[in-house]
PDB file of C-alpha atoms in Angstrom:
ATOM      1  CA  ILE A 111     -29.095 -19.768  22.684  1.00 92.00           C
ATOM      2  CA  TRP A 112     -26.938 -20.584  19.194  1.00 93.00           C
ATOM      3  CA  TYR A 113     -23.390 -20.001  19.182  1.00 93.00           C
ATOM      4  CA  ASP A 114     -22.155 -19.445  15.507  1.00 89.00           C
ATOM      5  CA  PRO A 115     -18.560 -20.100  15.490  1.00 86.00           C
ATOM      6  CA  ARG A 116     -18.262 -18.631  11.534  1.00 80.00           C
ATOM      7  CA  GLU A 117     -19.627 -15.184  12.767  1.00 81.00           C
ATOM      8  CA  GLU A 118     -18.114 -15.599  16.234  1.00 84.00           C
ATOM      9  CA  ALA A 119     -21.785 -14.494  17.779  1.00 89.00           C
ATOM     10  CA  PHE A 120     -24.722 -15.225  19.552  1.00 93.00           C
ATOM     11  CA  TYR A 121     -28.204 -16.006  18.756  1.00 94.00           C
ATOM     12  CA  TYR A 122     -31.527 -16.581  20.297  1.00 94.00           C
ATOM     13  CA  TYR A 123     -34.330 -18.213  19.194  1.00 96.00           C
ATOM     14  CA  GLN A 124     -37.609 -16.249  19.121  1.00 96.00           C
ATOM     15  CA  PRO A 125     -40.254 -19.364  18.751  1.00 96.00           C
ATOM     16  CA  ASP A 126     -43.552 -17.315  17.636  1.00 96.00           C
ATOM     17  CA  GLN A 127     -41.285 -15.987  14.584  1.00 96.00           C
ATOM     18  CA  GLY A 128     -39.649 -19.277  13.844  1.00 96.00           C
ATOM     19  CA  VAL A 129     -36.013 -16.934  13.610  1.00 96.00           C
ATOM     20  CA  TRP A 130     -32.685 -16.817  15.614  1.00 95.00           C
ATOM     21  CA  ALA A 131     -32.134 -12.987  16.439  1.00 94.00           C
ATOM     22  CA  TYR A 132     -28.532 -11.627  16.318  1.00 92.00           C
ATOM     23  CA  MET A 133     -27.510 -10.739  20.242  1.00 92.00           C
ATOM     24  CA  THR A 134     -24.568  -9.189  21.253  1.00 89.00           C
ATOM     25  CA  GLU A 135     -22.032 -10.284  24.254  1.00 89.00           C
ATOM     26  CA  VAL A 136     -23.634  -7.842  26.683  1.00 91.00           C
ATOM     27  CA  GLU A 137     -27.598  -8.865  25.819  1.00 93.00           C
ATOM     28  CA  ILE A 138     -26.383 -12.422  26.708  1.00 93.00           C
ATOM     29  CA  GLN A 139     -24.662 -11.511  29.717  1.00 93.00           C
ATOM     30  CA  ARG A 140     -27.628  -9.919  30.701  1.00 94.00           C
ATOM     31  CA  LEU A 141     -29.985 -12.566  30.005  1.00 92.00           C
ATOM     32  CA  LEU A 142     -27.943 -14.578  32.574  1.00 93.00           C
ATOM     33  CA  LEU A 143     -27.524 -12.421  35.215  1.00 93.00           C
ATOM     34  CA  GLU A 144     -31.183 -12.390  34.992  1.00 93.00           C
ATOM     35  CA  TRP A 145     -31.420 -16.261  34.992  1.00 92.00           C
ATOM     36  CA  THR A 146     -28.762 -16.152  37.917  1.00 93.00           C
ATOM     37  CA  LEU A 147     -30.728 -13.902  40.460  1.00 92.00           C
ATOM     38  CA  GLU A 148     -33.784 -16.259  39.787  1.00 92.00           C
ATOM     39  CA  GLY A 149     -32.111 -18.494  42.206  1.00 89.00           C
ATOM     40  CA  VAL A 150     -33.303 -21.796  40.857  1.00 87.00           C
ATOM     41  CA  VAL A 151     -29.622 -23.375  40.751  1.00 89.00           C
ATOM     42  CA  PRO A 152     -28.162 -22.392  44.086  1.00 89.00           C
ATOM     43  CA  GLU A 153     -24.305 -22.726  42.545  1.00 90.00           C
ATOM     44  CA  ALA A 154     -25.347 -20.059  40.375  1.00 90.00           C
ATOM     45  CA  LYS A 155     -23.694 -16.516  41.094  1.00 91.00           C
ATOM     46  CA  PRO A 156     -25.441 -13.337  40.214  1.00 90.00           C
ATOM     47  CA  THR A 157     -21.900 -11.485  39.636  1.00 92.00           C
ATOM     48  CA  LEU A 158     -20.510 -10.444  36.376  1.00 91.00           C
ATOM     49  CA  PRO A 159     -17.215 -12.769  36.368  1.00 93.00           C
ATOM     50  CA  PHE A 160     -19.336 -15.829  37.087  1.00 93.00           C
ATOM     51  CA  VAL A 161     -21.776 -14.997  34.107  1.00 93.00           C
ATOM     52  CA  VAL A 162     -18.410 -14.359  31.910  1.00 92.00           C
ATOM     53  CA  HIS A 163     -17.198 -17.758  32.870  1.00 92.00           C
ATOM     54  CA  ILE A 164     -20.261 -19.264  32.057  1.00 93.00           C
ATOM     55  CA  MET A 165     -19.880 -17.278  28.167  1.00 93.00           C
ATOM     56  CA  LYS A 166     -16.726 -19.215  27.761  1.00 92.00           C
ATOM     57  CA  HIS A 167     -18.389 -22.390  28.275  1.00 93.00           C
ATOM     58  CA  LEU A 168     -21.443 -21.635  26.014  1.00 93.00           C
ATOM     59  CA  LYS A 169     -18.885 -21.518  22.791  1.00 92.00           C
ATOM     60  CA  VAL A 170     -18.531 -25.151  23.206  1.00 92.00           C
ATOM     61  CA  ILE A 171     -21.983 -25.922  24.472  1.00 92.00           C
ATOM     62  CA  ALA A 172     -24.209 -23.732  21.983  1.00 91.00           C
ATOM     63  CA  LEU A 173     -22.588 -25.752  18.812  1.00 88.00           C
ATOM     64  CA  TYR A 174     -25.286 -27.020  17.333  1.00 86.00           C
ATOM     65  CA  GLU A 175     -24.921 -29.829  14.165  1.00 81.00           C
ATOM     66  CA  ARG A 176     -27.082 -28.532  11.239  1.00 78.00           C
ATOM     67  CA  THR A 177     -29.506 -31.238   9.668  1.00 77.00           C
ATOM     68  CA  TYR A 178     -29.090 -31.192   6.320  1.00 79.00           C
ATOM     69  CA  LEU A 179     -32.153 -30.139   4.336  1.00 80.00           C
ATOM     70  CA  PRO A 180     -32.552 -31.200   0.654  1.00 81.00           C
ATOM     71  CA  GLU A 181     -35.077 -28.758  -0.193  1.00 83.00           C
ATOM     72  CA  ARG A 182     -34.842 -25.086   1.488  1.00 84.00           C
ATOM     73  CA  PRO A 183     -38.656 -23.576   2.423  1.00 91.00           C
ATOM     74  CA  VAL A 184     -39.868 -19.769   2.135  1.00 94.00           C
ATOM     75  CA  HIS A 185     -39.948 -18.405   5.559  1.00 95.00           C
ATOM     76  CA  LEU A 186     -43.260 -16.596   5.925  1.00 95.00           C
ATOM     77  CA  ALA A 187     -44.826 -14.997   8.713  1.00 94.00           C
ATOM     78  CA  GLY A 188     -46.958 -17.868   8.979  1.00 92.00           C
ATOM     79  CA  GLY A 189     -44.634 -21.154   8.910  1.00 95.00           C
ATOM     80  CA  MET A 190     -42.284 -22.592   6.704  1.00 95.00           C
ATOM     81  CA  LEU A 191     -43.350 -22.882   2.879  1.00 93.00           C
ATOM     82  CA  TYR A 192     -42.102 -25.445   0.936  1.00 91.00           C
ATOM     83  CA  LEU A 193     -42.461 -25.209  -2.881  1.00 85.00           C
ATOM     84  CA  GLY A 194     -42.885 -28.395  -4.202  1.00 78.00           C
ATOM     85  CA  GLU A 195     -45.681 -30.358  -6.216  1.00 78.00           C
ATOM     86  CA  GLN A 196     -47.408 -30.942  -2.809  1.00 79.00           C
ATOM     87  CA  ARG A 197     -46.893 -27.456  -1.517  1.00 83.00           C
ATOM     88  CA  LYS A 198     -47.381 -26.920   2.057  1.00 87.00           C
ATOM     89  CA  LEU A 199     -46.781 -24.759   5.441  1.00 91.00           C
ATOM     90  CA  ALA A 200     -44.720 -26.321   8.049  1.00 93.00           C
ATOM     91  CA  PRO A 201     -44.499 -25.117  11.493  1.00 96.00           C
ATOM     92  CA  PHE A 202     -41.456 -23.222  12.625  1.00 96.00           C
ATOM     93  CA  SER A 203     -38.665 -25.020  14.072  1.00 94.00           C
ATOM     94  CA  PRO A 204     -35.221 -23.988  15.623  1.00 93.00           C
ATOM     95  CA  ALA A 205     -33.706 -26.818  13.250  1.00 92.00           C
ATOM     96  CA  TYR A 206     -34.176 -24.208  10.439  1.00 93.00           C
ATOM     97  CA  PHE A 207     -31.538 -22.296  11.729  1.00 92.00           C
ATOM     98  CA  SER A 208     -33.275 -19.525   9.942  1.00 93.00           C
ATOM     99  CA  LYS A 209     -31.995 -16.006  10.845  1.00 93.00           C
ATOM    100  CA  ASN A 210     -34.664 -14.153   8.309  1.00 94.00           C
ATOM    101  CA  ARG A 211     -38.183 -14.097   8.083  1.00 95.00           C
ATOM    102  CA  ILE A 212     -40.599 -12.337   4.983  1.00 95.00           C
ATOM    103  CA  PRO A 213     -43.477 -10.801   6.822  1.00 94.00           C
ATOM    104  CA  ILE A 214     -46.273 -12.260   4.430  1.00 91.00           C
ATOM    105  CA  TYR A 215     -48.526 -14.585   5.731  1.00 90.00           C
ATOM    106  CA  TYR A 216     -49.304 -17.356   2.898  1.00 85.00           C
ATOM    107  CA  ASP A 217     -53.154 -17.842   2.033  1.00 80.00           C
ATOM    108  CA  GLY A 218     -53.086 -21.663  -0.049  1.00 75.00           C
ATOM    109  CA  SER A 219     -56.437 -20.196  -1.147  1.00 70.00           C
ATOM    110  CA  GLN A 220     -54.965 -17.097  -3.370  1.00 62.00           C
ATOM    111  CA  THR A 221     -53.683 -19.315  -6.428  1.00 60.00           C
ATOM    112  CA  HIS A 222     -54.238 -16.349  -9.172  1.00 63.00           C
ATOM    113  CA  THR A 223     -51.829 -14.710 -11.016  1.00 67.00           C
ATOM    114  CA  ASN A 224     -50.796 -11.172  -9.511  1.00 70.00           C
ATOM    115  CA  THR A 225     -52.551  -9.258 -12.641  1.00 80.00           C
ATOM    116  CA  LYS A 226     -51.629  -5.818 -11.491  1.00 85.00           C
ATOM    117  CA  PHE A 227     -48.032  -6.893 -11.262  1.00 85.00           C
ATOM    118  CA  ASN A 228     -47.908  -8.706 -14.416  1.00 85.00           C
ATOM    119  CA  GLU A 229     -49.171  -5.446 -16.289  1.00 88.00           C
ATOM    120  CA  PHE A 230     -46.747  -3.421 -14.389  1.00 88.00           C
ATOM    121  CA  LEU A 231     -43.495  -5.518 -15.668  1.00 88.00           C
ATOM    122  CA  LYS A 232     -44.813  -5.451 -18.983  1.00 88.00           C
ATOM    123  CA  GLU A 233     -45.196  -1.824 -18.942  1.00 88.00           C
ATOM    124  CA  SER A 234     -41.608  -1.373 -17.431  1.00 87.00           C
ATOM    125  CA  ILE A 235     -39.856  -4.031 -19.290  1.00 87.00           C
ATOM    126  CA  VAL A 236     -40.790  -4.619 -23.236  1.00 85.00           C
ATOM    127  CA  ALA A 237     -38.758  -8.158 -23.309  1.00 91.00           C
ATOM    128  CA  GLN A 238     -40.541 -11.199 -22.418  1.00 92.00           C
ATOM    129  CA  GLU A 239     -37.404 -12.624 -21.629  1.00 94.00           C
ATOM    130  CA  ASP A 240     -36.030  -9.798 -19.804  1.00 92.00           C
ATOM    131  CA  ARG A 241     -39.622 -10.579 -17.517  1.00 91.00           C
ATOM    132  CA  ASP A 242     -38.762 -14.003 -17.075  1.00 92.00           C
ATOM    133  CA  LEU A 243     -35.201 -13.447 -15.896  1.00 92.00           C
ATOM    134  CA  LEU A 244     -36.194 -11.217 -13.591  1.00 91.00           C
ATOM    135  CA  GLN A 245     -39.063 -13.061 -12.078  1.00 88.00           C
ATOM    136  CA  LYS A 246     -36.424 -16.273 -12.117  1.00 90.00           C
ATOM    137  CA  TRP A 247     -34.247 -13.823  -9.480  1.00 92.00           C
ATOM    138  CA  CYS A 248     -36.949 -12.845  -7.845  1.00 90.00           C
ATOM    139  CA  GLY A 249     -37.203 -16.417  -6.668  1.00 89.00           C
ATOM    140  CA  TYR A 250     -34.034 -16.476  -5.321  1.00 90.00           C
ATOM    141  CA  VAL A 251     -34.792 -13.210  -3.451  1.00 92.00           C
ATOM    142  CA  LEU A 252     -37.510 -15.137  -1.878  1.00 89.00           C
ATOM    143  CA  LEU A 253     -35.645 -18.081  -0.751  1.00 88.00           C
ATOM    144  CA  GLY A 254     -32.826 -15.541   0.383  1.00 88.00           C
ATOM    145  CA  ARG A 255     -30.285 -17.264  -1.667  1.00 86.00           C
ATOM    146  CA  ASN A 256     -27.857 -16.561  -4.244  1.00 90.00           C
ATOM    147  CA  PRO A 257     -26.498 -19.942  -6.286  1.00 88.00           C
ATOM    148  CA  GLN A 258     -25.879 -18.459  -9.307  1.00 90.00           C
ATOM    149  CA  HIS A 259     -23.323 -15.946  -7.671  1.00 92.00           C
ATOM    150  CA  SER A 260     -25.088 -13.317 -10.044  1.00 92.00           C
ATOM    151  CA  ILE A 261     -25.560  -9.494  -9.904  1.00 93.00           C
ATOM    152  CA  LEU A 262     -28.860  -8.033 -11.023  1.00 93.00           C
ATOM    153  CA  LEU A 263     -28.563  -4.873 -12.950  1.00 92.00           C
ATOM    154  CA  LEU A 264     -31.593  -2.880 -13.732  1.00 90.00           C
ATOM    155  CA  ARG A 265     -30.689   0.288 -16.400  1.00 89.00           C
ATOM    156  CA  GLY A 266     -33.280   2.673 -17.425  1.00 83.00           C
ATOM    157  CA  VAL A 267     -34.740   6.178 -18.061  1.00 83.00           C
ATOM    158  CA  GLY A 268     -35.699   8.149 -15.181  1.00 81.00           C
ATOM    159  CA  GLY A 269     -39.680   7.155 -14.141  1.00 81.00           C
ATOM    160  CA  SER A 270     -39.240   3.954 -16.113  1.00 81.00           C
ATOM    161  CA  GLY A 271     -40.310   1.889 -12.723  1.00 86.00           C
ATOM    162  CA  LYS A 272     -36.699   0.912 -11.459  1.00 89.00           C
ATOM    163  CA  SER A 273     -37.728   2.738  -7.917  1.00 89.00           C
ATOM    164  CA  THR A 274     -41.237   1.239  -7.772  1.00 91.00           C
ATOM    165  CA  LEU A 275     -40.064  -2.080  -8.196  1.00 90.00           C
ATOM    166  CA  MET A 276     -37.147  -1.756  -5.292  1.00 91.00           C
ATOM    167  CA  ASP A 277     -39.965  -0.862  -3.217  1.00 92.00           C
ATOM    168  CA  ILE A 278     -41.728  -3.746  -4.169  1.00 91.00           C
ATOM    169  CA  PHE A 279     -38.879  -5.932  -3.228  1.00 90.00           C
ATOM    170  CA  GLU A 280     -37.900  -4.417   0.287  1.00 92.00           C
ATOM    171  CA  THR A 281     -42.250  -4.314   0.945  1.00 92.00           C
ATOM    172  CA  ILE A 282     -42.281  -7.931   0.151  1.00 91.00           C
ATOM    173  CA  ILE A 283     -38.691  -9.522   1.451  1.00 93.00           C
ATOM    174  CA  GLY A 284     -39.048  -6.697   4.618  1.00 94.00           C
ATOM    175  CA  SER A 285     -36.970  -3.924   5.115  1.00 93.00           C
ATOM    176  CA  GLU A 286     -35.358  -5.863   8.378  1.00 93.00           C
ATOM    177  CA  ASN A 287     -33.832  -8.003   5.526  1.00 95.00           C
ATOM    178  CA  VAL A 288     -32.182  -5.442   3.284  1.00 95.00           C
ATOM    179  CA  ALA A 289     -29.620  -3.211   3.558  1.00 94.00           C
ATOM    180  CA  SER A 290     -28.509  -0.047   1.169  1.00 93.00           C
ATOM    181  CA  LEU A 291     -25.904  -0.650  -0.797  1.00 92.00           C
ATOM    182  CA  ASN A 292     -22.913   1.852  -1.396  1.00 91.00           C
ATOM    183  CA  VAL A 293     -20.642   0.343  -3.652  1.00 89.00           C
ATOM    184  CA  GLU A 294     -18.023   3.574  -3.427  1.00 88.00           C
ATOM    185  CA  ARG A 295     -17.925   2.895   0.600  1.00 87.00           C
ATOM    186  CA  LEU A 296     -17.358  -0.938   0.227  1.00 88.00           C
ATOM    187  CA  ASP A 297     -13.674  -0.496   1.415  1.00 84.00           C
ATOM    188  CA  ASP A 298     -14.895   0.804   4.742  1.00 82.00           C
ATOM    189  CA  ARG A 299     -14.654  -2.325   7.192  1.00 75.00           C
ATOM    190  CA  PHE A 300     -17.439  -0.722   9.417  1.00 83.00           C
ATOM    191  CA  GLU A 301     -19.709  -0.198   6.131  1.00 86.00           C
ATOM    192  CA  LEU A 302     -20.065  -3.900   5.415  1.00 88.00           C
ATOM    193  CA  ALA A 303     -21.039  -5.016   9.231  1.00 87.00           C
ATOM    194  CA  ALA A 304     -24.374  -3.679   8.192  1.00 89.00           C
ATOM    195  CA  PHE A 305     -24.880  -6.196   5.819  1.00 90.00           C
ATOM    196  CA  ARG A 306     -25.279  -8.791   8.743  1.00 88.00           C
ATOM    197  CA  ASP A 307     -28.149 -11.077   8.600  1.00 90.00           C
ATOM    198  CA  LYS A 308     -29.711  -9.142   6.010  1.00 92.00           C
ATOM    199  CA  THR A 309     -30.561 -11.049   2.527  1.00 93.00           C
ATOM    200  CA  LEU A 310     -31.024  -8.583  -0.476  1.00 95.00           C
ATOM    201  CA  LEU A 311     -28.765  -5.497  -0.781  1.00 95.00           C
ATOM    202  CA  ILE A 312     -30.260  -2.554  -3.276  1.00 94.00           C
ATOM    203  CA  GLY A 313     -27.808  -0.150  -4.743  1.00 92.00           C
ATOM    204  CA  LYS A 314     -30.196   2.569  -5.918  1.00 91.00           C
ATOM    205  CA  ASP A 315     -29.157   5.104  -9.026  1.00 89.00           C
ATOM    206  CA  VAL A 316     -25.603   4.175  -9.062  1.00 89.00           C
ATOM    207  CA  ALA A 317     -23.202   6.605 -11.388  1.00 87.00           C
ATOM    208  CA  SER A 318     -22.261   5.449 -14.651  1.00 87.00           C
ATOM    209  CA  ASN A 319     -18.311   4.742 -13.334  1.00 88.00           C
ATOM    210  CA  VAL A 320     -19.624   2.794 -10.621  1.00 86.00           C
ATOM    211  CA  PHE A 321     -17.939  -0.538 -11.527  1.00 86.00           C
ATOM    212  CA  GLN A 322     -14.572   2.226 -11.742  1.00 87.00           C
ATOM    213  CA  THR A 323     -14.217   2.653  -8.328  1.00 87.00           C
ATOM    214  CA  LYS A 324     -11.509   1.359  -5.768  1.00 87.00           C
ATOM    215  CA  ALA A 325     -14.011  -0.871  -3.713  1.00 87.00           C
ATOM    216  CA  ALA A 326     -15.861  -2.275  -6.577  1.00 88.00           C
ATOM    217  CA  HIS A 327     -14.245  -5.378  -6.816  1.00 88.00           C
ATOM    218  CA  THR A 328     -15.758  -6.227  -3.259  1.00 89.00           C
ATOM    219  CA  LEU A 329     -19.219  -6.781  -4.969  1.00 89.00           C
ATOM    220  CA  LYS A 330     -17.569 -10.382  -6.494  1.00 88.00           C
ATOM    221  CA  ALA A 331     -16.982 -11.118  -2.583  1.00 87.00           C
ATOM    222  CA  LEU A 332     -20.539 -10.425  -1.237  1.00 90.00           C
ATOM    223  CA  SER A 333     -22.242 -12.306  -4.667  1.00 90.00           C
ATOM    224  CA  GLY A 334     -20.020 -15.133  -3.830  1.00 86.00           C
ATOM    225  CA  ASP A 335     -19.644 -18.147  -0.437  1.00 81.00           C
ATOM    226  CA  GLN A 336     -16.397 -17.281   0.261  1.00 77.00           C
ATOM    227  CA  GLY A 337     -17.220 -14.797   2.734  1.00 76.00           C
ATOM    228  CA  ILE A 338     -15.642 -11.534   3.042  1.00 81.00           C
ATOM    229  CA  GLU A 339     -14.896  -9.997   6.976  1.00 81.00           C
ATOM    230  CA  ALA A 340     -16.080  -7.070   8.177  1.00 83.00           C
ATOM    231  CA  GLU A 341     -15.852  -5.366  11.952  1.00 80.00           C
ATOM    232  CA  LEU A 342     -17.851  -3.800  14.368  1.00 76.00           C
ATOM    233  CA  LYS A 343     -18.195  -0.567  15.086  1.00 72.00           C
ATOM    234  CA  PHE A 344     -17.291   0.221  18.899  1.00 63.00           C
ATOM    235  CA  GLU A 345     -16.574  -3.414  19.371  1.00 66.00           C
ATOM    236  CA  ASN A 346     -13.339  -3.997  17.630  1.00 67.00           C
ATOM    237  CA  ARG A 347     -13.818  -7.195  16.589  1.00 72.00           C
ATOM    238  CA  ARG A 348     -13.734  -8.776  13.275  1.00 78.00           C
ATOM    239  CA  PHE A 349     -16.104 -11.518  11.580  1.00 80.00           C
ATOM    240  CA  LYS A 350     -17.028 -13.171   8.514  1.00 80.00           C
ATOM    241  CA  LEU A 351     -19.817 -12.353   6.281  1.00 82.00           C
ATOM    242  CA  ALA A 352     -22.014 -15.780   5.096  1.00 78.00           C
ATOM    243  CA  GLY A 353     -22.880 -15.123   1.446  1.00 77.00           C
ATOM    244  CA  PRO A 354     -23.912 -15.228  -1.236  1.00 90.00           C
ATOM    245  CA  PHE A 355     -26.057 -11.898  -1.382  1.00 93.00           C
ATOM    246  CA  ASN A 356     -28.439 -11.494  -3.400  1.00 94.00           C
ATOM    247  CA  ILE A 357     -27.928  -7.817  -5.034  1.00 94.00           C
ATOM    248  CA  VAL A 358     -29.375  -5.593  -7.285  1.00 94.00           C
ATOM    249  CA  ILE A 359     -27.980  -2.389  -8.768  1.00 93.00           C
ATOM    250  CA  THR A 360     -30.218   0.048 -10.749  1.00 92.00           C
ATOM    251  CA  SER A 361     -28.997   3.063 -12.777  1.00 91.00           C
ATOM    252  CA  ASN A 362     -30.092   5.741 -15.514  1.00 88.00           C
ATOM    253  CA  ALA A 363     -26.889   5.246 -17.354  1.00 83.00           C
ATOM    254  CA  ASP A 364     -25.721   3.100 -19.418  1.00 77.00           C
TER     255      ASP A 364
END
């Protein structure tokens, strides 16, 4: 069990996926109650007050020091893929503190270019420099990072391939890592809570005046690394969202 003080949240490690999964305090209490009922430690009482007492200690004991990684691998279904000159797949480890996994297995023998995807890009995006920019941005999405603190805007007429491209992003990254972005509602404290542990925010077919709405300024905070506060509904508890998020917004309007 890991306690993240920035988010004031507990995470539970899943070794088969290499992922730290978010758990509510009630779920942690249930785990601890099950442990006390096993009777391995005679002093552990199977009561809720005792479990609450343990949780207070866990918030200190389960603070793990992160190891600095000079190179950040891509967390795939079969392991951690390092993208250096010697491309290699490393086993899962809790030391990565990874909360997100791309649900695709890497096959090292498949080194050819995806011709079908490239043809789709050429049909949808005329300028080569725009295609290059898009594919560079896709690299950040694969890594789950936004070091440039940028937002991708895709503009085009209806039926030009924007929705298809969004579907491809969501399929590759995994729907569990993607959240829908409703810019007009970003001033709702509960709306932001849906972005917890997501790496990609997608705003589809927004209106032409979306950046003139009252809540649009929140986009800058979401694409930055200062963090932004959100509130969990029914829990009456605030926490800080860790950014920067990758953000893409599509529109038919100029």
